[in-house]
Short mmCIF file of C-alpha atoms in Angstrom, two decimals:
data_model
loop_
_atom_site.label_atom_id
_atom_site.label_comp_id
_atom_site.label_asym_id
_atom_site.label_seq_id
_atom_site.Cartn_x
_atom_site.Cartn_y
_atom_site.Cartn_z
CA MET A 62 102.16 -51.58 30.31
CA LYS A 63 100.08 -49.99 32.38
CA ILE A 64 96.22 -49.76 31.51
CA ALA A 65 93.57 -47.10 32.47
CA VAL A 66 90.17 -48.88 32.89
CA LEU A 67 87.15 -46.45 32.21
CA PHE A 68 83.96 -47.72 33.67
CA ALA A 69 81.21 -46.03 32.33
CA SER A 70 78.41 -46.74 34.48
CA HIS A 71 77.12 -45.22 37.23
CA GLN A 72 76.81 -48.14 39.92
CA LYS A 73 79.46 -50.60 41.46
CA GLY A 74 78.97 -54.16 40.72
CA GLY A 75 77.14 -56.07 38.39
CA LYS A 76 79.03 -56.64 34.74
CA HIS A 77 81.57 -54.41 35.72
CA GLY A 78 82.45 -56.30 39.03
CA GLU A 79 82.70 -58.89 36.98
CA ILE A 80 84.79 -57.55 34.11
CA LYS A 81 86.61 -55.72 37.53
CA GLN A 82 87.39 -58.98 39.18
CA MET A 83 88.58 -60.54 35.39
CA LEU A 84 90.95 -58.00 35.26
CA GLN A 85 92.10 -58.52 38.31
CA SER A 86 92.33 -62.28 38.69
CA LEU A 87 94.47 -62.74 34.80
CA ASP A 88 98.00 -63.60 35.06
CA THR A 89 99.51 -60.84 32.52
CA PRO A 90 102.11 -58.52 32.83
CA HIS A 91 99.66 -55.64 33.02
CA GLN A 92 98.99 -53.39 35.66
CA PHE A 93 95.83 -52.08 35.45
CA GLU A 94 94.46 -48.35 36.90
CA PHE A 95 90.14 -48.90 37.38
CA ILE A 96 87.97 -45.16 36.81
CA GLU A 97 84.88 -45.92 37.88
CA LEU A 98 83.04 -42.73 36.92
CA SER A 99 80.39 -43.65 39.95
CA ASP A 100 83.09 -42.59 42.10
CA TYR A 101 83.64 -39.55 40.12
CA LYS A 102 82.05 -35.76 40.75
CA LEU A 103 80.68 -35.67 36.67
CA THR A 104 78.96 -32.58 35.57
CA PRO A 105 78.35 -31.01 31.82
CA CYS A 106 79.92 -28.19 30.75
CA LEU A 107 78.29 -24.60 32.58
CA VAL A 108 77.68 -21.96 29.75
CA ASN A 109 80.18 -19.75 28.91
CA CYS A 110 82.91 -20.66 31.97
CA LYS A 111 85.46 -20.96 29.56
CA ASN A 112 87.90 -21.68 32.42
CA CYS A 113 89.31 -24.20 31.38
CA VAL A 114 90.15 -22.97 28.05
CA ALA A 115 90.84 -19.59 29.57
CA LYS A 116 93.43 -20.54 30.99
CA ASN A 117 94.70 -23.03 28.98
CA GLU A 118 94.27 -25.96 31.98
CA ARG A 119 92.63 -29.60 31.28
CA ARG A 120 91.36 -29.33 34.03
CA CYS A 121 87.83 -28.24 35.24
CA LEU A 122 87.70 -26.18 38.41
CA TYR A 123 84.12 -27.70 39.33
CA ASP A 124 84.35 -31.26 38.84
CA GLU A 125 86.80 -34.37 38.73
CA SER A 126 86.93 -34.69 35.00
CA GLY A 127 90.93 -33.35 34.92
CA GLU A 128 91.63 -36.72 37.33
CA ILE A 129 90.09 -39.14 34.87
CA LEU A 130 91.88 -37.44 31.99
CA SER A 131 95.23 -37.55 34.07
CA ILE A 132 94.62 -41.01 33.91
CA LEU A 133 93.98 -41.72 30.67
CA GLN A 134 97.40 -39.79 29.68
CA THR A 135 99.38 -41.33 31.33
CA ALA A 136 98.38 -44.52 30.70
CA ASP A 137 99.99 -46.66 27.56
CA ILE A 138 96.26 -48.28 26.75
CA ASN A 139 93.09 -47.33 27.73
CA VAL A 140 89.83 -48.85 27.82
CA ILE A 141 86.59 -47.84 27.69
CA ILE A 142 83.76 -49.78 28.77
CA VAL A 143 80.38 -48.40 28.69
CA PRO A 144 76.83 -50.10 29.75
CA GLN A 145 74.17 -49.30 27.16
CA TYR A 146 71.76 -46.43 29.18
CA TYR A 147 69.72 -44.43 26.41
CA PRO A 148 72.36 -43.88 24.71
CA TYR A 149 75.24 -43.77 27.30
CA PRO A 150 75.01 -42.87 31.35
CA SER A 151 74.85 -39.47 31.49
CA LYS A 152 77.98 -39.35 33.42
CA PHE A 153 79.82 -40.80 30.83
CA ALA A 154 78.08 -38.07 28.08
CA ALA A 155 80.03 -35.37 30.79
CA LEU A 156 83.15 -36.72 30.74
CA MET A 157 83.28 -36.87 26.93
CA GLU A 158 81.45 -32.97 27.23
CA LYS A 159 84.63 -32.35 29.26
CA LEU A 160 87.09 -34.05 27.02
CA LEU A 161 86.14 -32.06 24.20
CA ALA A 162 86.63 -28.94 25.79
CA PHE A 163 90.10 -29.60 27.06
CA SER A 164 91.59 -30.63 23.52
CA TYR A 165 89.21 -27.63 21.62
CA ARG A 166 91.04 -25.36 19.53
CA VAL A 167 94.50 -26.54 21.20
CA GLU A 168 97.50 -28.70 18.85
CA ASN A 169 98.66 -30.87 20.84
CA ARG A 170 95.55 -33.56 22.17
CA PRO A 171 95.13 -34.89 25.33
CA LEU A 172 94.59 -38.34 23.99
CA LYS A 173 96.26 -38.32 20.27
CA GLY A 174 97.15 -41.51 19.26
CA LYS A 175 96.53 -43.96 22.46
CA PRO A 176 95.38 -47.31 21.53
CA THR A 177 92.25 -47.78 22.69
CA ALA A 178 89.42 -50.44 22.70
CA ILE A 179 85.91 -49.44 23.46
CA PHE A 180 83.49 -51.73 24.56
CA ARG A 181 79.93 -51.29 24.31
CA TYR A 182 76.80 -53.59 26.24
CA CYS A 183 73.41 -53.94 27.60
CA SER A 184 72.28 -57.06 29.98
CA CYS A 185 72.23 -59.31 27.32
CA LYS A 186 74.77 -58.74 24.30
CA ILE A 187 77.79 -56.62 23.27
CA LEU A 188 76.15 -54.07 21.20
CA ASP A 189 78.06 -52.33 17.60
CA GLU A 190 80.08 -49.40 19.80
CA SER A 191 81.22 -47.45 15.84
CA ASP A 192 79.17 -44.77 16.73
CA LEU A 193 81.66 -44.47 20.20
CA GLU A 194 84.90 -45.09 17.83
CA ILE A 195 83.64 -42.16 16.11
CA LEU A 196 82.97 -40.24 19.03
CA TRP A 197 85.73 -40.54 20.94
CA GLN A 198 88.20 -39.97 18.03
CA GLN A 199 86.81 -36.18 17.84
CA PHE A 200 88.94 -35.93 21.38
CA LEU A 201 92.21 -37.95 19.47
CA MET A 202 92.75 -36.48 16.38
CA ASP A 203 94.17 -33.43 14.90
CA LYS A 204 92.49 -31.85 11.57
CA GLY A 205 90.95 -34.31 9.36
CA PHE A 206 90.05 -36.63 11.72
CA SER A 207 87.24 -38.86 9.87
CA PHE A 208 83.32 -38.94 10.68
CA LEU A 209 83.14 -42.27 8.66
CA GLU A 210 86.24 -44.73 10.27
CA PRO A 211 88.15 -44.50 13.04
CA ASN A 212 91.41 -43.23 12.29
CA TYR A 213 93.59 -44.12 15.44
CA PRO A 214 95.06 -46.95 17.49
CA TYR A 215 91.83 -49.39 17.75
CA LEU A 216 92.36 -52.53 19.66
CA ASN A 217 88.97 -54.35 19.60
CA GLN A 218 88.38 -55.09 15.46
CA GLU A 219 86.19 -57.86 15.58
CA ASP A 220 83.68 -57.74 13.26
CA ASP A 221 80.82 -59.83 14.83
CA ALA A 222 81.76 -59.97 18.74
CA ASN A 223 78.31 -60.60 19.86
CA THR A 224 78.31 -63.98 17.80
CA LYS A 225 82.01 -64.92 18.19
CA TYR A 226 81.40 -64.58 22.02
CA ASP A 227 77.62 -65.40 22.60
CA GLY A 228 77.13 -61.78 24.05
CA ASP A 229 79.46 -62.17 26.50
CA ILE A 230 81.33 -59.08 27.39
CA VAL A 231 83.81 -60.78 29.95
CA THR A 232 84.98 -62.88 28.63
CA TYR A 233 85.08 -60.68 24.91
CA VAL A 234 87.32 -57.93 27.22
CA ARG A 235 89.26 -60.97 28.90
CA ASP A 236 90.38 -61.91 25.39
CA VAL A 237 91.48 -58.44 24.10
CA ILE A 238 93.31 -57.65 27.21
CA CYS A 239 95.39 -60.93 27.03
CA ASN A 240 96.35 -60.39 23.30
CA ILE A 241 97.38 -56.66 24.04
CA SER A 242 101.70 -57.78 23.47
#
């Protein structure tokens, strides 16, 4: 099974480095493809550009968001790991904006129904990711998506992950990945 792991940090190493190293050391049949946003050129949408919509393409001519979307589309499962920058890292916000542009007014949403796990953390604890779950589903769902709760194959539905894992995001990610069959 191919799992795309998107690290939303602007930096290399740190918690993302620990998580990546842990995933690489796991004895699982999964194949991981790592996407580190720090390696990609990502820009906000340009005013009145509309090249991706006008040409019915799912890529931006000005950055590498189309490459990221391609990796997310071809994976069997997507894992999104987001550190707390206020509120999100700017490259992640730009990527979300591009995904919206790629999905806007099209019948075939590029990530519709893709099993996904979203993890959000700060330096000392696991954070509630429900706002990101709802934001992410906008790019996965057809008409009728709910702003109240996720209604897509959401993989990490732990009620109180911070207490259960004592704030350890690395262990939380490991347990979710190891329980994917």
